[in-house]
Coordinates of C-alpha atoms in Angstrom, one line a residue:
M1 CA 16.2 27.5 18.5
G2 CA 14.6 24.2 18.6
E3 CA 13.7 21.8 15.6
P4 CA 10.6 22.8 14.1
A5 CA 7.7 20.6 14.3
S6 CA 7.4 18.1 11.2
P7 CA 4.1 17.5 9.5
A8 CA 2.1 14.9 11.0
P9 CA 3.2 11.4 9.7
R10 CA 1.3 9.1 7.6
W11 CA 1.7 5.6 7.0
P12 CA 3.1 5.2 3.4
A13 CA 1.9 2.3 1.1
F14 CA 5.3 1.1 0.5
P15 CA 6.9 -0.3 3.3
H16 CA 6.4 -3.8 4.6
L17 CA 3.4 -3.7 6.8
R18 CA 0.2 -2.5 5.1
S19 CA -2.3 -5.0 6.0
V20 CA -3.1 -7.4 9.1
V21 CA -5.8 -9.8 9.2
V22 CA -7.0 -10.2 13.0
P23 CA -9.7 -13.1 14.0
V24 CA -12.8 -12.1 15.8
I25 CA -13.6 -15.5 17.1
H26 CA -17.3 -15.6 19.1
G27 CA -16.5 -16.4 22.8
S28 CA -12.8 -15.8 22.7
E29 CA -11.7 -12.3 22.6
G30 CA -8.5 -10.8 21.6
P31 CA -8.2 -7.4 22.6
T32 CA -4.3 -7.6 22.9
A33 CA -4.1 -8.5 19.3
I34 CA -6.6 -5.9 18.1
S35 CA -4.7 -3.2 19.6
L36 CA -1.2 -4.1 18.5
A37 CA -2.8 -4.7 15.0
L38 CA -4.1 -1.1 14.9
D39 CA -0.7 0.3 15.8
L40 CA 1.3 -1.7 13.2
A41 CA -0.6 -1.5 10.0
H42 CA -2.1 1.0 7.6
E43 CA -5.0 -1.3 7.7
V44 CA -6.5 -3.7 9.5
I45 CA -9.0 -6.8 8.6
F46 CA -11.0 -8.2 11.0
Q47 CA -12.7 -11.7 10.1
G48 CA -15.6 -12.6 11.8
L49 CA -15.7 -16.3 12.7
V50 CA -17.7 -18.8 14.7
R51 CA -16.7 -22.3 15.9
V52 CA -19.8 -25.1 16.0
G53 CA -18.9 -28.4 17.3
R54 CA -19.0 -31.5 15.2
D55 CA -22.2 -33.0 16.5
E56 CA -24.0 -29.2 16.4
P57 CA -25.8 -28.4 13.2
M58 CA -24.3 -24.9 11.4
S59 CA -27.6 -23.4 11.6
G60 CA -26.7 -23.7 15.5
G61 CA -24.2 -20.7 14.8
A62 CA -26.8 -18.2 13.4
Q63 CA -27.2 -16.3 16.8
R64 CA -23.2 -16.4 17.3
A65 CA -22.8 -15.0 14.0
R66 CA -25.1 -11.9 14.6
E67 CA -24.0 -11.2 17.7
T68 CA -20.3 -11.7 16.1
R69 CA -21.5 -9.2 13.4
R70 CA -22.6 -6.8 15.9
T71 CA -18.9 -6.9 17.8
L72 CA -17.2 -6.4 13.9
R73 CA -19.2 -3.2 13.6
E74 CA -18.0 -1.9 16.9
L75 CA -14.4 -2.6 16.6
V76 CA -14.7 -0.9 13.0
A77 CA -16.3 2.2 14.4
G78 CA -13.8 2.3 17.1
A79 CA -10.8 2.1 14.8
G80 CA -11.5 5.3 13.3
G81 CA -10.9 4.8 9.7
G82 CA -8.1 2.4 9.8
A83 CA -9.9 -0.8 10.1
R84 CA -12.7 -2.7 8.2
A85 CA -14.7 -6.1 8.7
R86 CA -15.1 -8.4 6.3
A87 CA -18.5 -9.2 5.1
R88 CA -18.7 -12.6 5.8
V89 CA -19.1 -14.1 9.1
R90 CA -17.9 -17.8 8.9
V91 CA -19.0 -20.6 10.7
S92 CA -17.7 -23.6 10.4
E93 CA -16.2 -26.7 12.3
S94 CA -12.8 -25.8 11.6
P95 CA -12.1 -22.1 11.6
W96 CA -8.8 -22.3 11.1
V97 CA -9.2 -23.5 7.6
D98 CA -11.8 -20.5 6.6
L99 CA -9.4 -18.0 8.2
Q100 CA -6.6 -19.1 5.7
E101 CA -8.7 -18.8 2.9
A102 CA -9.5 -15.0 3.9
I103 CA -5.6 -14.5 4.6
R104 CA -5.2 -15.7 0.8
N105 CA -8.1 -13.8 -0.4
E106 CA -7.0 -10.3 1.3
D107 CA -3.2 -10.8 0.3
A108 CA -2.6 -9.7 4.0
D109 CA 0.8 -9.1 5.0
L110 CA 0.3 -10.5 8.6
L111 CA -1.9 -12.4 10.5
A112 CA -1.9 -11.2 14.5
L113 CA -2.9 -14.0 16.9
E114 CA -3.6 -13.7 20.5
W115 CA -2.3 -16.3 22.7
P116 CA -3.9 -18.5 24.2
T117 CA -7.7 -17.7 23.5
H118 CA -7.3 -17.5 19.4
L119 CA -5.4 -20.7 19.4
D120 CA -7.9 -22.4 21.1
A121 CA -10.7 -21.2 19.6
L122 CA -9.4 -22.0 16.0
A123 CA -9.1 -25.7 16.5
A124 CA -5.6 -26.1 15.1
D125 CA -2.4 -26.4 16.9
V126 CA 0.3 -23.6 17.2
D127 CA 2.6 -25.3 15.0
E128 CA 0.0 -26.7 12.7
I129 CA -0.6 -22.9 12.3
L130 CA 3.1 -21.8 11.9
A131 CA 3.3 -24.3 9.0
A132 CA 1.2 -22.6 6.8
P133 CA 2.6 -19.3 6.2
S134 CA 0.0 -17.5 4.0
C135 CA 1.6 -14.5 5.9
D136 CA 3.8 -13.7 8.2
T137 CA 2.4 -14.7 11.8
L138 CA 2.3 -12.8 14.8
I139 CA 1.7 -14.6 18.2
V140 CA 0.8 -11.5 21.0
R141 CA 0.5 -12.1 25.3
G142 CA -0.3 -9.3 27.1
P143 CA -0.1 -7.5 29.1
L144 CA 1.3 -5.0 26.4
P145 CA 0.7 -1.3 27.5
R146 CA 0.0 1.6 25.0
P147 CA 2.2 3.1 24.4
V148 CA 5.0 0.6 24.6
K149 CA 7.8 2.3 26.1
R150 CA 11.0 -0.4 26.3
V151 CA 11.4 -3.2 24.0
I152 CA 14.0 -5.8 24.1
V153 CA 14.4 -8.4 21.0
P154 CA 16.5 -11.2 21.7
V155 CA 17.9 -12.7 18.4
R156 CA 20.3 -15.4 17.4
G157 CA 19.9 -14.3 13.8
G158 CA 17.5 -16.5 12.0
P159 CA 15.2 -15.3 9.3
H160 CA 12.3 -14.5 12.0
A161 CA 15.1 -12.2 13.7
E162 CA 14.6 -9.7 10.7
L163 CA 10.7 -9.8 11.2
A164 CA 11.2 -9.1 15.0
V165 CA 13.5 -6.2 14.7
R166 CA 10.7 -4.7 12.0
I167 CA 7.8 -5.2 14.6
A168 CA 9.6 -3.9 17.1
L169 CA 10.8 -0.8 15.4
R170 CA 7.3 -0.5 14.2
L171 CA 5.8 0.1 17.9
R172 CA 8.3 3.3 17.9
P173 CA 9.6 2.8 21.2
A174 CA 11.7 5.2 23.4
Q175 CA 14.3 2.1 24.0
L176 CA 14.7 -0.6 21.9
T177 CA 17.8 -3.3 22.6
V178 CA 18.6 -5.8 20.7
L179 CA 20.1 -8.7 22.5
H180 CA 22.2 -11.2 20.5
L181 CA 22.6 -14.4 22.3
T182 CA 24.9 -17.3 21.0
P183 CA 25.6 -20.9 22.9
L184 CA 28.3 -20.9 25.7
S185 CA 29.6 -23.7 23.0
A186 CA 29.8 -21.6 20.4
P187 CA 29.8 -17.6 21.5
T188 CA 31.1 -16.7 17.9
A189 CA 28.0 -14.5 16.0
D190 CA 26.2 -17.1 13.5
A191 CA 26.8 -16.1 9.8
P192 CA 23.2 -15.1 9.5
F193 CA 23.3 -12.7 12.0
L194 CA 26.4 -10.8 10.5
G195 CA 24.1 -9.1 7.8
L196 CA 21.5 -8.4 10.5
Q197 CA 24.4 -6.8 12.7
N198 CA 25.6 -4.6 10.0
V199 CA 22.2 -3.1 9.7
L200 CA 21.2 -2.6 13.7
R201 CA 24.8 -0.7 14.0
R202 CA 23.2 2.1 11.4
L203 CA 19.9 2.5 13.3
P204 CA 21.0 4.8 16.5
E205 CA 17.5 4.1 18.2
V206 CA 18.7 0.5 18.9
E207 CA 21.1 -0.7 21.6
L208 CA 22.9 -3.9 20.5
Q209 CA 23.8 -6.1 23.5
T210 CA 25.5 -9.8 23.4
G211 CA 25.6 -12.8 25.6
A212 CA 26.6 -16.2 25.7
T213 CA 24.2 -18.8 27.6
D214 CA 22.8 -22.5 27.2
D215 CA 19.6 -21.8 28.9
P216 CA 18.1 -18.7 26.5
A217 CA 14.9 -18.6 27.8
Q218 CA 16.1 -18.1 31.4
T219 CA 18.6 -15.4 30.3
I220 CA 15.9 -13.7 28.3
L221 CA 13.4 -13.7 31.3
E222 CA 16.3 -12.2 33.3
A223 CA 17.6 -9.6 30.7
S224 CA 13.8 -8.4 30.3
A225 CA 13.2 -6.9 33.6
G226 CA 12.4 -3.3 33.3
F227 CA 11.0 -3.6 29.7
D228 CA 7.2 -3.6 28.7
A229 CA 7.6 -6.4 25.8
V230 CA 9.8 -9.2 24.2
V231 CA 9.4 -9.5 20.7
L232 CA 11.3 -12.9 19.2
G233 CA 11.4 -15.0 16.3
T234 CA 10.0 -18.6 16.7
S235 CA 12.2 -21.8 16.1
A236 CA 14.4 -21.2 13.1
R237 CA 16.0 -24.4 13.3
P238 CA 12.9 -26.7 12.5
Q239 CA 12.8 -30.5 13.6
D240 CA 11.8 -32.9 10.5
H241 CA 11.2 -29.5 8.4
R242 CA 8.3 -28.2 10.4
P243 CA 8.2 -24.9 11.6
T244 CA 7.4 -24.8 15.3
L245 CA 7.0 -22.0 17.9
G246 CA 10.4 -23.5 19.5
V247 CA 11.1 -24.1 23.7
V248 CA 12.0 -20.9 24.1
A249 CA 9.2 -18.4 22.5
R250 CA 7.1 -21.3 24.0
R251 CA 8.7 -20.8 27.7
L252 CA 8.1 -16.8 27.4
L253 CA 4.5 -16.5 26.5
A254 CA 3.8 -19.5 29.5
E255 CA 6.2 -17.5 32.2
S256 CA 6.8 -13.8 31.2
P257 CA 5.7 -11.4 33.4
I258 CA 5.4 -8.8 30.6
G259 CA 4.2 -8.5 27.0
V260 CA 5.4 -11.3 24.5
I261 CA 5.5 -10.7 21.0
A262 CA 6.5 -14.1 18.8
V263 CA 6.8 -13.8 15.1
R264 CA 7.4 -16.1 12.1
T265 CA 8.3 -14.9 8.4
R266 CA 6.7 -16.5 5.5
H267 CA 9.6 -16.7 3.6
P268 CA 11.2 -20.4 3.4
L269 CA 14.0 -20.9 6.0
P270 CA 17.6 -21.5 4.8
E271 CA 18.7 -24.7 3.6
S272 CA 21.3 -24.6 6.5
P273 CA 22.1 -23.1 9.6
G274 CA 24.7 -21.2 8.7
D275 CA 23.4 -19.9 5.5
E276 CA 24.9 -16.5 5.2
A277 CA 22.0 -15.7 2.7
A278 CA 19.6 -15.8 5.8
G279 CA 20.8 -12.5 6.6
A280 CA 20.9 -11.0 3.3
G281 CA 17.3 -9.4 3.6
A282 CA 18.5 -7.4 6.7
I283 CA 19.1 -4.3 4.4
S284 CA 15.6 -3.8 4.0
I285 CA 14.7 -3.1 7.5
L286 CA 16.9 -0.2 7.2
V287 CA 15.6 0.9 3.7
D288 CA 11.8 0.4 4.5
K289 CA 12.2 2.5 7.8
W290 CA 14.1 5.5 5.9
F291 CA 10.9 5.0 3.3
A292 CA 8.6 5.3 6.2
E293 CA 10.5 8.2 8.1
N294 CA 11.6 10.2 5.0
T295 CA 9.0 10.3 2.1
H296 CA 6.9 12.9 1.9
Q297 CA 3.8 14.3 -0.1
A298 CA 4.3 18.1 -1.8
D299 CA 0.6 18.5 -0.1
E300 CA 2.4 18.3 3.5
F301 CA 4.3 21.8 2.6
S302 CA 1.4 23.4 0.7
N303 CA 1.1 26.2 3.7
L304 CA 3.7 28.4 2.2
E305 CA 2.8 31.0 5.3
R306 CA 4.3 28.4 7.6
L307 CA 7.3 27.7 5.2
L308 CA 8.0 31.4 5.2
E309 CA 7.8 31.5 8.9
L310 CA 10.3 28.4 9.2
K311 CA 12.5 30.0 6.5
R312 CA 12.8 33.6 8.2
A313 CA 13.2 31.7 12.0
Q314 CA 15.9 29.8 10.5
G315 CA 17.7 32.8 8.8
V316 CA 18.3 31.0 5.8
T317 CA 18.0 32.0 1.8
I318 CA 16.8 30.1 -0.8
S319 CA 18.0 29.8 -4.7
L320 CA 16.1 28.5 -7.6
A321 CA 18.6 27.5 -10.5
L322 CA 16.8 26.2 -14.0
P323 CA 18.6 24.4 -16.0
A324 CA 17.7 24.5 -19.9
L325 CA 18.2 23.8 -23.2
N326 CA 16.2 24.8 -26.1
E327 CA 13.0 25.1 -24.1
E328 CA 11.3 27.9 -25.7
Q329 CA 8.4 26.0 -25.5
T330 CA 7.9 26.1 -21.8
V331 CA 10.5 28.1 -20.2
G332 CA 8.4 31.3 -20.1
R333 CA 5.5 30.0 -18.3
V334 CA 7.8 27.9 -15.9
I335 CA 9.4 31.4 -14.7
R336 CA 6.1 33.2 -14.4
T337 CA 4.3 30.6 -12.3
L338 CA 7.3 30.1 -10.0
R339 CA 8.1 33.7 -9.5
Q340 CA 4.2 34.7 -9.1
A341 CA 3.7 31.8 -6.4
L342 CA 7.1 31.9 -4.5
Q343 CA 8.4 35.7 -5.0
T344 CA 5.5 37.9 -5.5
R345 CA 2.7 36.6 -3.3
F346 CA 5.4 34.8 -1.0
P347 CA 8.8 35.8 -0.7
L348 CA 10.3 32.2 -0.4
I349 CA 12.6 32.2 -2.9
D350 CA 15.1 34.5 -2.8
E351 CA 16.4 34.6 -6.3
I352 CA 15.5 32.6 -9.7
V353 CA 18.6 32.0 -12.4
L354 CA 18.7 30.4 -15.9
I355 CA 21.8 27.8 -16.2
D356 CA 21.6 27.7 -20.2
S357 CA 23.6 25.4 -21.8
N358 CA 23.9 27.2 -25.0
S359 CA 20.4 26.9 -26.3
T360 CA 19.7 27.9 -30.2
D361 CA 16.4 28.7 -29.8
R362 CA 15.1 31.7 -27.8
T363 CA 15.3 30.6 -24.5
R364 CA 17.7 32.8 -23.0
Q365 CA 15.7 35.9 -24.6
I366 CA 12.2 34.6 -22.9
A367 CA 13.9 34.5 -19.5
R368 CA 15.8 37.8 -20.1
G369 CA 12.8 39.4 -21.1
L370 CA 11.2 38.3 -17.7
G371 CA 14.0 40.0 -15.9
I372 CA 15.6 36.7 -14.6
P373 CA 19.5 36.5 -14.6
V374 CA 20.8 34.2 -17.5
Y375 CA 24.0 32.5 -17.7
I376 CA 25.3 29.9 -20.2
H377 CA 27.4 27.4 -18.3
Q378 CA 30.2 27.2 -21.0
E379 CA 31.2 30.7 -20.3
L380 CA 31.3 30.5 -16.6
L381 CA 34.8 29.7 -14.9
P382 CA 36.4 29.8 -18.3
E383 CA 40.1 29.0 -16.8
L384 CA 39.1 25.3 -16.0
G385 CA 37.3 24.8 -19.3
H386 CA 33.9 23.8 -20.6
R387 CA 31.9 20.6 -20.9
S388 CA 28.3 20.0 -22.2
G389 CA 25.9 18.0 -19.9
K390 CA 23.1 19.0 -17.3
G391 CA 25.8 18.0 -14.5
E392 CA 28.0 20.9 -15.8
A393 CA 25.1 23.5 -15.8
L394 CA 24.2 22.1 -11.9
W395 CA 27.8 22.3 -10.7
K396 CA 28.2 25.8 -12.2
S397 CA 24.9 27.0 -10.6
L398 CA 26.3 26.9 -7.2
W399 CA 28.9 29.2 -8.6
V400 CA 26.3 32.0 -9.7
T401 CA 23.5 31.3 -6.8
H402 CA 24.2 32.4 -3.2
G403 CA 21.1 30.9 -1.4
D404 CA 22.0 28.3 2.0
L405 CA 19.7 26.2 0.2
V406 CA 19.8 25.6 -3.6
V407 CA 17.1 24.0 -5.6
W408 CA 17.1 22.6 -9.2
I409 CA 13.6 22.1 -11.5
D410 CA 13.9 21.2 -15.3
T411 CA 12.5 24.1 -17.7
D412 CA 10.7 21.3 -20.0
I413 CA 7.8 20.7 -17.2
V414 CA 4.4 21.2 -18.7
N415 CA 2.2 21.2 -16.1
I416 CA 4.2 23.3 -13.7
H417 CA 3.1 24.3 -10.3
P418 CA 4.5 25.7 -7.5
R419 CA 4.3 22.3 -5.7
F420 CA 7.9 21.1 -7.8
V421 CA 9.8 23.8 -5.4
Y422 CA 8.1 24.0 -2.4
G423 CA 7.6 20.1 -2.3
V424 CA 11.4 20.0 -2.2
I425 CA 12.0 23.2 0.2
G426 CA 9.8 21.6 2.8
P427 CA 11.3 18.8 4.3
M428 CA 14.6 20.9 4.6
L429 CA 13.2 23.7 6.2
Y430 CA 11.3 21.3 8.7
D431 CA 14.1 18.7 9.6
P432 CA 17.4 20.3 9.8
R433 CA 19.1 16.8 9.3
I434 CA 17.7 16.6 5.7
Q435 CA 20.8 17.3 3.3
F436 CA 19.0 16.4 0.4
V437 CA 15.8 16.3 -1.3
K438 CA 14.5 13.9 -4.4
G439 CA 11.2 14.7 -6.0
F440 CA 9.3 11.5 -7.6
Y441 CA 6.1 11.9 -9.6
R442 CA 3.9 9.7 -12.0
R443 CA 5.4 10.5 -15.9
P444 CA 2.6 9.9 -18.6
L445 CA 4.4 9.0 -21.7
R446 CA 2.6 10.5 -25.2
V447 CA 2.4 7.8 -27.6
G448 CA 1.5 9.3 -30.8
D449 CA -1.5 11.4 -29.8
R450 CA -2.3 9.4 -26.6
M451 CA -0.7 9.6 -23.1
Q452 CA 0.1 6.3 -21.2
A453 CA -0.3 7.3 -17.6
G454 CA 2.8 5.1 -16.4
G455 CA 5.1 4.9 -19.6
G456 CA 7.7 7.3 -18.2
G457 CA 11.3 6.4 -16.1
R458 CA 12.4 3.6 -18.8
V459 CA 15.7 4.3 -17.8
T460 CA 15.1 5.0 -14.2
E461 CA 13.8 1.2 -14.2
L462 CA 16.2 -0.5 -16.5
T463 CA 19.0 1.1 -15.4
A464 CA 19.2 3.2 -12.4
R465 CA 17.4 1.3 -10.0
P466 CA 18.7 -2.4 -10.9
L467 CA 22.4 -1.0 -10.4
L468 CA 21.6 1.0 -6.9
N469 CA 19.7 -1.9 -5.8
M470 CA 22.8 -4.0 -6.5
F471 CA 25.7 -1.8 -5.3
Y472 CA 24.2 0.8 -3.3
P473 CA 21.2 -1.1 -1.6
E474 CA 20.6 1.8 1.2
L475 CA 19.4 3.7 -2.1
S476 CA 16.7 0.8 -3.3
G477 CA 13.8 2.8 -1.7
I478 CA 14.8 6.1 -4.0
I479 CA 11.5 5.8 -6.2
Q480 CA 13.0 8.1 -9.0
P481 CA 16.6 8.6 -8.5
L482 CA 16.9 10.4 -12.3
S483 CA 14.5 13.1 -11.6
G484 CA 15.3 16.4 -12.3
E485 CA 13.6 18.3 -9.5
Y486 CA 15.9 18.0 -6.5
G487 CA 18.0 20.2 -4.2
G488 CA 20.1 20.2 -0.9
R489 CA 21.7 22.5 1.7
R490 CA 24.8 24.4 0.0
A491 CA 26.9 23.2 3.0
A492 CA 26.7 20.0 1.6
L493 CA 26.6 20.3 -2.0
Q494 CA 29.5 22.5 -2.1
L495 CA 31.8 19.1 -0.6
L496 CA 30.5 17.0 -3.6
P497 CA 31.9 16.1 -6.9
F498 CA 29.7 16.8 -9.7
F499 CA 29.2 14.4 -13.0
S500 CA 29.2 16.5 -16.0
G501 CA 26.6 14.8 -17.9
Y502 CA 23.8 12.0 -17.6
G503 CA 25.5 10.7 -14.3
V504 CA 25.0 13.9 -12.1
E505 CA 21.9 12.7 -10.2
T506 CA 23.1 8.9 -9.7
G507 CA 26.6 10.4 -8.5
L508 CA 24.9 13.3 -6.1
L509 CA 23.1 10.6 -4.5
I510 CA 25.7 8.0 -3.7
E511 CA 28.1 11.1 -2.3
V512 CA 25.1 12.2 0.0
L513 CA 24.9 8.6 1.1
E514 CA 28.6 8.0 1.7
R515 CA 29.2 11.5 3.3
F516 CA 25.8 11.9 5.1
G517 CA 24.3 8.8 5.5
L518 CA 20.6 7.5 4.5
P519 CA 18.6 9.9 7.0
A520 CA 20.3 13.1 5.4
I521 CA 18.1 11.9 2.0
A522 CA 14.5 12.7 1.7
Q523 CA 12.0 12.1 -0.9
V524 CA 8.8 13.8 -1.7
D525 CA 5.7 12.9 -4.3
L526 CA 5.7 15.5 -6.6
L527 CA 2.3 14.0 -8.3
E528 CA 2.6 14.3 -11.9
R529 CA 5.0 15.7 -14.2
I530 CA 4.1 16.1 -18.0
H531 CA 7.3 16.7 -20.0
H532 CA 8.7 16.2 -23.4
N533 CA 9.9 12.6 -23.8
Q534 CA 13.2 11.4 -25.3
P535 CA 13.9 9.0 -28.0
L536 CA 15.4 5.7 -27.4
E537 CA 18.7 6.6 -28.8
A538 CA 19.3 9.6 -26.2
L539 CA 17.7 7.1 -23.3
S540 CA 20.8 4.5 -24.6
K541 CA 23.4 7.1 -23.9
M542 CA 22.0 8.5 -20.4
S543 CA 21.9 4.4 -19.6
F544 CA 25.6 4.1 -20.6
A545 CA 26.6 7.5 -18.7
I546 CA 25.0 6.3 -15.5
I547 CA 26.7 3.1 -16.0
Q548 CA 29.7 4.7 -15.9
A549 CA 29.3 6.8 -12.8
V550 CA 28.3 4.0 -10.8
I551 CA 31.4 2.0 -11.8
A552 CA 33.5 5.1 -11.0
K553 CA 32.1 5.4 -7.6
L554 CA 33.0 1.6 -7.2
E555 CA 36.6 2.3 -8.7
R556 CA 36.9 4.5 -5.6
R557 CA 35.2 2.6 -2.9
F558 CA 37.5 -0.6 -4.0
G559 CA 40.9 1.5 -4.8
R560 CA 41.2 0.0 -8.7
A561 CA 40.4 1.0 -12.0
I562 CA 37.5 -1.4 -13.4
L563 CA 36.9 0.7 -17.1
D564 CA 39.8 2.0 -19.4
D565 CA 38.9 4.7 -22.0
V566 CA 38.0 2.7 -24.8
N567 CA 35.0 1.4 -22.7
K568 CA 33.6 4.8 -23.0
S569 CA 32.9 5.0 -26.6
M570 CA 29.6 3.8 -27.3
K571 CA 28.6 1.8 -30.6
L572 CA 25.4 2.9 -31.9
I573 CA 23.7 0.9 -34.2
R574 CA 21.5 2.3 -37.0
Y575 CA 19.8 0.8 -39.7
V576 CA 19.8 3.2 -43.1
D577 CA 18.8 2.3 -46.4
G578 CA 18.1 -1.1 -45.6
E579 CA 22.0 -1.5 -44.3
Y580 CA 22.9 -2.0 -40.3
L581 CA 25.7 0.6 -39.7
L582 CA 28.0 1.0 -36.6
E583 CA 28.6 4.6 -35.5
V584 CA 30.7 5.3 -32.8
D585 CA 30.0 8.2 -30.0
E586 CA 31.9 9.4 -27.1
V587 CA 30.2 9.1 -24.0
I588 CA 32.6 10.1 -21.3
E589 CA 31.2 10.4 -17.9
R590 CA 33.8 13.4 -16.1
E591 CA 33.7 14.6 -12.8
R592 CA 34.1 17.9 -11.6
P593 CA 35.8 18.3 -8.2
P594 CA 33.6 19.8 -5.2
M595 CA 33.0 23.5 -5.5
A596 CA 34.6 24.2 -2.2
S597 CA 37.7 23.0 -3.3
L598 CA 38.2 26.1 -5.6
P599 CA 40.1 28.7 -4.3
E600 CA 38.2 31.5 -6.3
Y601 CA 34.8 29.8 -4.7
L602 CA 36.2 30.3 -1.3
A603 CA 36.8 33.9 -2.0
R604 CA 33.7 34.5 -3.4
L605 CA 32.0 33.1 -0.1
G606 CA 34.2 35.4 2.1
N607 CA 33.6 35.3 5.3
R608 CA 30.0 34.3 4.8
T609 CA 28.6 31.4 6.8
V610 CA 26.5 28.9 4.7
Q611 CA 23.8 27.3 6.7

């Protein structure tokens, strides 16, 4: 059975290229720059420009301005919603100055210029243009077919190389070759290339080649035979600290028989050519690419008939486990809503179970009254002892459920909707490579009797995401690593250790990354989630546990202990009757072993094959 077709891709707002400015200069057409810009970005902004001579009155440009406005309307109409034109066509003796102002006003990511027509018409030398980096700059010369099927990216390792790889990936060629060239006199890789090399090796669609030469332009001209386009950085070794197009890019633009795209990043060059920091940002190539390909919206999967067809065709079963602790106010509505939509109307979910953490209110009674199997996680697998914590409940849910796909959602959701479940299921049914899906959403925070739209996720932004950015930068594109709505394939989940407490979400993300790689993770926008927010003291304990979880993973990575047990006791500061007091609370994150390591679990599976 072949892979099911994924929903139509869409441009997410987050990654690198959101908007491109293209000048539309009267008398100097730039069709290659325009078509390339439309292929690269979510939004293309056309800036109309009319150049008048020094001895010509400004009013002499009126007719040309009208003609340029007509051209702009035609371009926008032909772009099909992906472009707009700035309202004002600028008439000037120095159009480059006006174009710079337009770029700043738009806060654009990229300027696309066509060689040589745009450069001549802007009345500015190319090196002058590159010396004023209001945004990243791209200089293109055709022919450039659509689509571009084979692209070669020659790199030395400077900061412009990262942008060149980004642009090449954005073209989605069938073949992408990165050619790392070094001088014959120094054939070892420059330090800045090492960070980029590490990322390129993790991109399966990239073929990495190496070579040594004292004539890089000639080598590139020969190596590019049979390709559709060359994408390369401009000079990364400026003379007198002025950016230049560079000898290699200039020669390729003049002599190459195929399309050439020369790029320059807006970011400052490293202080020295061997500065290793120059390659430090290369990881964002990997993360941005993952974000664009693996970030979804729940609405993409709202066709439940189609999801049901995919489920049946793949022969998989799906379990929904609901962790709960004292959620009598919301648990009933959560169960009724999900069962009606995803079991009665569309039998997408094969079982729903409640995993209770020994609630003291009516949570269990409500669930049982609705016919839902209820388990108290402290009573499961008693021979292993019991621990408190949500992670313990999630781990033991693997013991009591049977589905090939397992989805967890919290039971405190006030605005419950079936999308919280089908949004998590969808990516796994559409893409067999996906092993783990995280939900994200806007989290309004209630302050008194008012709701603040963006006030939630405090531990996420102040603890979890900074730690992941620092130690696991591949996960830096995960919008809400601590969200309670997520799921995975049992075949993967049963191989992972689970932290018993607040560190469970962070630990699972790291484990999936290290075992299956970043492409195995997807995230889905579940829109808005309204729930009961926790007090600051509880958030402090949560942060403490998450820090422990990350350190535990680092201890395993480096094979040495970092924390002693004494460091796992948290001193809470209280203010009582006008005095400050210290109270010690033990917050220790312990891990449960992979469920598949338990003989009793394997016996329970029997001969069943987990998909």
